[in-house]
Each structure stands twice: as C-alpha cells, then as structure tokens.
Amino acid sequence: MFLHPAIIALLGGSLITTAMLIYSSYVGIVIIRRWDISSSSEGQLLLERKTYLLSTIMSFVLALSILSTFLFIYTVDDLHRLFVGAMCATGSLNANPVGWYVLFLKIGIFFLASIWIAMNYIDQRAEDFPLVKKKFVLLLFITPLLITDTYLQFRYFLGLNPNIITSCCGSLFSKEGGGVAAGLSGLPLKPAMIVFYLAVSGFILNALLTLFLQNSAARYLLSVFSVVLFVVAIASIVSFISLYFYEIPTHHCPF
C-alpha cells in the first residue's frame, strides 16, 4: 500500500465511521422495537434523549461519508502518476479493478446518506418525531454498505502494485471498445445534447412548480426527475461534455 496522506485519511475515516454506525445500528434496533411517542415512561424519555444525540452524531458521520466520495475520486486521480500507462483516475482504478466496486458503492452511499440527513433534518423539526423508526430502518440498510465499503477500500489500496502496466481511459471510453463505457462514448452527439438539455429544463421547471405550488404530486415528480437527470448527466458527461473540456474529439473520459 502507498503511504499517501489521502489513503490514510480514507481508511482511518472509514474505520471510525463504520464503528460508530455499528453502535448506532444496535441502538437503532432498540429504538425501532420500543419507540412509543405516546408513552411518558422513563424508558421512552431515555430513548428520546438517545435518539436526539445519536441522530445529531450520525448526521456528521454520514456527512463525512459523503465527503469521502469526493476524497476517493481525488485520491485515485492523484495516484495515476505512480502507474505506468495511467493518465487519470481510470488508470488507477484499472490497476486494481476492486476500485471500481468502491467507486460505485460510494456513489450509492452518497445518495442514501443524503436521504438520511434530509429525513433527520425534517424529523428533528417535528414535535412528534414522525420519521424516527423509518430513518433508523434506513440506517440499518446503510450500515452493511459502509462495512462493505471499508472492506473493499482496504482490498483496493492494499492490492495496488506500482510495477504493473495499467490501461487507461483511451481504451475504456472508446467507441471501438465494448461494455457500457464504450456504448456511452458512442452515443450520437446531437440527440445526446437534446436529451440532456430537455432533462435539465424539465428538472428546473418541475423544481419551480414544486416551490410555488407546494403540491405532493409535484414533489414525487421532482424525485423522479432527479433520478432521470442523474443518469442523463452521466451519459452526457461521457458522450459530449468531456469533449469540450479536453478539446479532443475522441477523448470521452469523465475524470
């Protein structure tokens, strides 16, 4: 393993985050089973105090896991200088394919952690804590993902070998290649641009309608638009946006 400051920060932060989530999940199981907002018993009062403290701590812990997504991308991009054949993060990830699993898992955790923080924000501003059980059920789902993320990060960084020759974005994000990356690189330029701008316009319009109408149906539609725009944005970055950054008509690397 390379003694890179960002690697040490990632692994150390992951261990701390995982340990705190395991403990929080244990307490969360107790809260899910015994929570009764209508009760004024001593046990319920203790649960309410624990819930508030634990929820506040978890907001910071999950915010740290969100930041670790960006730190991981920065780290693998910075490591490319140590590998022969690597020009960006793609080469570093190809040096040990486990890195791709870490990246995809971190993206999933990024969204789940964001949802949990939003749920907690809403829950703590309501007098009857309506989302307590739901947010701790979600936490029970996030915890094994973060444990897996920590394990895969150790496997990735410990498995890096500077003596291997790795392939980079030129071979992965190529129209002549195979797989999803090559398919995105080969998308027709004009249709891809039209779909992207339509998706952005639809999202902005729906966001404005949600803001002014305060309608529940508009909120659900905005959620759907958010997912659609995320997928379209990734395809657009590979298809045509990256071309403007690199100013090379054949270079589709998203990094």
Tab-separated table of C-alpha atoms in Angstrom:
chain	number	residue	atom	x	y	z
A	1	MET	CA	0.000	0.000	0.000
A	2	PHE	CA	1.174	3.538	-0.756
A	3	LEU	CA	1.641	5.778	2.296
A	4	HIS	CA	-0.393	8.542	0.722
A	5	PRO	CA	-1.977	11.048	3.182
A	6	ALA	CA	-5.382	10.808	1.472
A	7	ILE	CA	-5.311	6.985	1.613
A	8	ILE	CA	-4.568	7.073	5.338
A	9	ALA	CA	-7.375	9.613	5.833
A	10	LEU	CA	-9.831	7.494	3.827
A	11	LEU	CA	-9.067	4.246	5.635
A	12	GLY	CA	-8.931	5.849	9.075
A	13	GLY	CA	-12.169	7.732	8.479
A	14	SER	CA	-13.863	4.578	7.183
A	15	LEU	CA	-12.902	2.605	10.292
A	16	ILE	CA	-14.210	5.324	12.623
A	17	THR	CA	-17.402	5.751	10.585
A	18	THR	CA	-18.041	2.001	10.495
A	19	ALA	CA	-17.505	1.602	14.249
A	20	MET	CA	-19.937	4.422	15.035
A	21	LEU	CA	-22.532	3.083	12.600
A	22	ILE	CA	-22.385	-0.412	14.098
A	23	TYR	CA	-23.062	1.021	17.556
A	24	SER	CA	-25.789	3.310	16.205
A	25	SER	CA	-27.439	0.377	14.438
A	26	TYR	CA	-27.537	-1.558	17.704
A	27	VAL	CA	-29.226	1.369	19.462
A	28	GLY	CA	-31.432	1.829	16.391
A	29	ILE	CA	-32.802	-1.706	16.748
A	30	VAL	CA	-33.797	-0.891	20.333
A	31	ILE	CA	-35.460	2.340	19.174
A	32	ILE	CA	-37.372	0.576	16.382
A	33	ARG	CA	-38.690	-2.051	18.805
A	34	ARG	CA	-39.518	0.143	21.814
A	35	TRP	CA	-40.282	3.618	20.460
A	36	ASP	CA	-43.715	4.876	21.550
A	37	ILE	CA	-44.172	8.637	21.322
A	38	SER	CA	-47.489	8.453	23.209
A	39	SER	CA	-45.773	6.990	26.282
A	40	SER	CA	-44.371	9.156	29.086
A	41	SER	CA	-42.419	6.370	30.764
A	42	GLU	CA	-38.823	6.720	31.910
A	43	GLY	CA	-37.684	4.318	29.189
A	44	GLN	CA	-39.311	6.421	26.454
A	45	LEU	CA	-37.706	9.605	27.796
A	46	LEU	CA	-34.292	7.919	27.745
A	47	LEU	CA	-34.922	6.767	24.174
A	48	GLU	CA	-35.838	10.306	23.109
A	49	ARG	CA	-32.602	11.677	24.565
A	50	LYS	CA	-30.564	8.915	22.927
A	51	THR	CA	-32.349	9.446	19.631
A	52	TYR	CA	-31.603	13.172	19.530
A	53	LEU	CA	-27.932	12.722	20.449
A	54	LEU	CA	-27.442	9.752	18.131
A	55	SER	CA	-29.200	11.433	15.218
A	56	THR	CA	-27.025	14.538	15.549
A	57	ILE	CA	-23.840	12.458	15.622
A	58	MET	CA	-24.988	10.337	12.674
A	59	SER	CA	-25.646	13.455	10.607
A	60	PHE	CA	-21.983	14.406	10.935
A	61	VAL	CA	-20.791	10.815	10.405
A	62	LEU	CA	-22.827	10.392	7.225
A	63	ALA	CA	-21.745	13.842	6.031
A	64	LEU	CA	-18.180	12.555	6.423
A	65	SER	CA	-19.036	9.509	4.310
A	66	ILE	CA	-20.409	11.855	1.625
A	67	LEU	CA	-17.163	13.853	1.628
A	68	SER	CA	-15.180	10.604	1.408
A	69	THR	CA	-16.712	10.018	-2.043
A	70	PHE	CA	-15.031	13.157	-3.362
A	71	LEU	CA	-11.819	12.382	-1.464
A	72	PHE	CA	-11.703	8.903	-3.009
A	73	ILE	CA	-12.080	10.307	-6.532
A	74	TYR	CA	-9.367	12.895	-5.817
A	75	THR	CA	-7.068	10.205	-4.394
A	76	VAL	CA	-7.336	7.752	-7.284
A	77	ASP	CA	-6.843	10.618	-9.719
A	78	ASP	CA	-3.728	11.756	-7.842
A	79	LEU	CA	-2.316	8.196	-7.745
A	80	HIS	CA	-2.225	7.837	-11.547
A	81	ARG	CA	1.291	9.299	-11.640
A	82	LEU	CA	2.585	6.183	-9.886
A	83	PHE	CA	1.401	3.722	-12.550
A	84	VAL	CA	2.829	3.102	-15.998
A	85	GLY	CA	0.137	3.667	-18.627
A	86	ALA	CA	-2.212	5.649	-16.368
A	87	MET	CA	-3.189	9.217	-17.227
A	88	CYS	CA	-6.076	9.776	-14.801
A	89	ALA	CA	-8.288	8.063	-12.215
A	90	THR	CA	-9.332	5.436	-14.781
A	91	GLY	CA	-5.787	4.060	-14.899
A	92	SER	CA	-5.577	3.943	-11.096
A	93	LEU	CA	-8.894	2.087	-10.878
A	94	ASN	CA	-7.842	-0.358	-13.598
A	95	ALA	CA	-4.633	-1.082	-11.648
A	96	ASN	CA	-6.868	-2.953	-9.200
A	97	PRO	CA	-10.442	-3.487	-10.500
A	98	VAL	CA	-11.771	-3.606	-6.918
A	99	GLY	CA	-11.533	0.190	-7.077
A	100	TRP	CA	-14.472	0.321	-9.485
A	101	TYR	CA	-16.665	-1.508	-6.944
A	102	VAL	CA	-15.585	1.008	-4.297
A	103	LEU	CA	-16.488	3.921	-6.590
A	104	PHE	CA	-19.954	2.577	-7.460
A	105	LEU	CA	-20.640	1.683	-3.821
A	106	LYS	CA	-19.607	5.147	-2.655
A	107	ILE	CA	-21.958	6.755	-5.173
A	108	GLY	CA	-24.826	4.659	-3.780
A	109	ILE	CA	-23.885	5.526	-0.188
A	110	PHE	CA	-23.652	9.199	-1.214
A	111	PHE	CA	-27.354	9.262	-2.127
A	112	LEU	CA	-28.553	7.109	0.779
A	113	ALA	CA	-26.602	9.204	3.296
A	114	SER	CA	-28.030	12.390	1.767
A	115	ILE	CA	-31.563	10.993	2.092
A	116	TRP	CA	-30.905	10.045	5.736
A	117	ILE	CA	-29.599	13.530	6.584
A	118	ALA	CA	-32.660	15.105	4.932
A	119	MET	CA	-35.007	12.753	6.825
A	120	ASN	CA	-33.268	13.561	10.102
A	121	TYR	CA	-33.498	17.305	9.405
A	122	ILE	CA	-37.266	17.029	8.889
A	123	ASP	CA	-37.759	14.640	11.814
A	124	GLN	CA	-35.986	16.817	14.386
A	125	ARG	CA	-38.165	19.800	13.487
A	126	ALA	CA	-41.427	17.969	14.176
A	127	GLU	CA	-42.759	17.696	17.722
A	128	ASP	CA	-43.808	14.048	17.428
A	129	PHE	CA	-40.667	12.791	15.579
A	130	PRO	CA	-42.701	11.050	12.815
A	131	LEU	CA	-39.681	9.643	10.947
A	132	VAL	CA	-37.743	8.124	13.849
A	133	LYS	CA	-38.371	4.473	13.015
A	134	LYS	CA	-38.050	4.997	9.266
A	135	LYS	CA	-34.704	6.763	9.471
A	136	PHE	CA	-33.251	4.078	11.750
A	137	VAL	CA	-34.504	1.357	9.399
A	138	LEU	CA	-32.657	3.196	6.629
A	139	LEU	CA	-29.589	3.382	8.880
A	140	LEU	CA	-29.713	-0.410	9.286
A	141	PHE	CA	-29.593	-0.657	5.492
A	142	ILE	CA	-26.718	1.838	5.158
A	143	THR	CA	-24.524	0.193	7.815
A	144	PRO	CA	-23.705	-3.058	5.926
A	145	LEU	CA	-22.993	-0.992	2.812
A	146	LEU	CA	-20.455	1.099	4.713
A	147	ILE	CA	-18.897	-2.029	6.230
A	148	THR	CA	-18.543	-3.447	2.710
A	149	ASP	CA	-17.147	-0.121	1.520
A	150	THR	CA	-14.465	-0.165	4.234
A	151	TYR	CA	-13.516	-3.759	3.393
A	152	LEU	CA	-13.288	-3.054	-0.344
A	153	GLN	CA	-11.238	0.094	0.235
A	154	PHE	CA	-8.659	-1.915	2.185
A	155	ARG	CA	-8.627	-4.537	-0.578
A	156	TYR	CA	-8.173	-1.889	-3.244
A	157	PHE	CA	-5.401	0.145	-1.640
A	158	LEU	CA	-3.548	-2.894	-0.266
A	159	GLY	CA	-3.733	-4.557	-3.686
A	160	LEU	CA	-2.147	-1.699	-5.653
A	161	ASN	CA	1.152	-2.661	-7.269
A	162	PRO	CA	3.241	0.146	-8.835
A	163	ASN	CA	5.126	-2.356	-11.005
A	164	ILE	CA	2.175	-3.321	-13.205
A	165	ILE	CA	1.308	-1.665	-16.515
A	166	THR	CA	-2.294	-0.481	-16.458
A	167	SER	CA	-4.706	0.589	-19.189
A	168	CYS	CA	-6.375	3.976	-19.109
A	169	CYS	CA	-9.359	5.919	-20.416
A	170	GLY	CA	-8.278	5.762	-24.068
A	171	SER	CA	-9.095	2.052	-24.188
A	172	LEU	CA	-12.072	2.027	-21.803
A	173	PHE	CA	-14.007	5.065	-23.082
A	174	SER	CA	-13.581	4.303	-26.753
A	175	LYS	CA	-16.270	3.871	-29.396
A	176	GLU	CA	-14.462	0.789	-30.694
A	177	GLY	CA	-14.421	-0.893	-27.276
A	178	GLY	CA	-17.041	-2.988	-25.538
A	179	GLY	CA	-19.217	-2.512	-22.481
A	180	VAL	CA	-21.292	0.327	-21.070
A	181	ALA	CA	-18.461	2.895	-21.175
A	182	ALA	CA	-17.909	2.325	-24.890
A	183	GLY	CA	-21.653	2.484	-25.513
A	184	LEU	CA	-21.892	5.865	-23.789
A	185	SER	CA	-18.891	7.135	-25.739
A	186	GLY	CA	-20.576	6.141	-28.993
A	187	LEU	CA	-23.885	7.925	-28.362
A	188	PRO	CA	-24.895	10.243	-31.240
A	189	LEU	CA	-23.806	13.774	-30.339
A	190	LYS	CA	-26.863	15.879	-31.255
A	191	PRO	CA	-29.533	13.520	-29.816
A	192	ALA	CA	-27.486	13.244	-26.603
A	193	MET	CA	-27.320	17.042	-26.306
A	194	ILE	CA	-31.055	17.410	-26.954
A	195	VAL	CA	-31.951	14.814	-24.307
A	196	PHE	CA	-29.586	16.455	-21.803
A	197	TYR	CA	-30.978	19.967	-22.230
A	198	LEU	CA	-34.562	18.682	-22.180
A	199	ALA	CA	-33.848	16.809	-18.936
A	200	VAL	CA	-32.252	19.893	-17.343
A	201	SER	CA	-35.125	22.130	-18.482
A	202	GLY	CA	-37.713	19.647	-17.223
A	203	PHE	CA	-35.973	19.403	-13.855
A	204	ILE	CA	-35.771	23.199	-13.420
A	205	LEU	CA	-39.408	23.655	-14.466
A	206	ASN	CA	-40.588	20.929	-12.103
A	207	ALA	CA	-38.481	22.382	-9.262
A	208	LEU	CA	-40.118	25.794	-9.761
A	209	LEU	CA	-43.594	24.228	-9.838
A	210	THR	CA	-42.820	22.330	-6.639
A	211	LEU	CA	-41.611	25.530	-4.976
A	212	PHE	CA	-44.664	27.614	-5.855
A	213	LEU	CA	-47.463	25.021	-5.877
A	214	GLN	CA	-46.440	23.118	-2.722
A	215	ASN	CA	-48.068	20.016	-4.207
A	216	SER	CA	-47.167	16.485	-3.093
A	217	ALA	CA	-47.514	15.099	-6.630
A	218	ALA	CA	-45.019	17.702	-7.866
A	219	ARG	CA	-42.565	16.629	-5.150
A	220	TYR	CA	-42.768	12.984	-6.202
A	221	LEU	CA	-42.332	14.015	-9.829
A	222	LEU	CA	-39.276	16.066	-8.848
A	223	SER	CA	-37.770	12.953	-7.254
A	224	VAL	CA	-38.285	11.030	-10.490
A	225	PHE	CA	-36.766	13.883	-12.498
A	226	SER	CA	-33.748	13.901	-10.169
A	227	VAL	CA	-33.024	10.226	-10.854
A	228	VAL	CA	-33.545	10.666	-14.598
A	229	LEU	CA	-31.304	13.746	-14.695
A	230	PHE	CA	-28.552	11.914	-12.793
A	231	VAL	CA	-28.487	9.091	-15.357
A	232	VAL	CA	-28.726	11.506	-18.297
A	233	ALA	CA	-25.969	13.710	-16.832
A	234	ILE	CA	-23.531	10.790	-16.521
A	235	ALA	CA	-24.245	9.714	-20.097
A	236	SER	CA	-23.843	13.313	-21.290
A	237	ILE	CA	-20.516	13.797	-19.497
A	238	VAL	CA	-19.081	10.752	-21.248
A	239	SER	CA	-20.813	11.432	-24.563
A	240	PHE	CA	-20.113	15.111	-25.267
A	241	ILE	CA	-19.372	17.317	-22.222
A	242	SER	CA	-15.901	15.812	-21.704
A	243	LEU	CA	-15.031	16.664	-25.314
A	244	TYR	CA	-15.288	20.384	-24.535
A	245	PHE	CA	-13.004	20.100	-21.511
A	246	TYR	CA	-10.263	18.109	-23.229
A	247	GLU	CA	-10.774	19.813	-26.617
A	248	ILE	CA	-10.083	16.455	-28.267
A	249	PRO	CA	-12.946	14.960	-30.349
A	250	THR	CA	-12.074	11.372	-29.411
A	251	HIS	CA	-11.422	11.724	-25.642
A	252	HIS	CA	-14.517	10.785	-23.612
A	253	CYS	CA	-13.010	10.291	-20.137
A	254	PRO	CA	-15.351	11.557	-17.354
A	255	PHE	CA	-12.434	12.141	-14.969
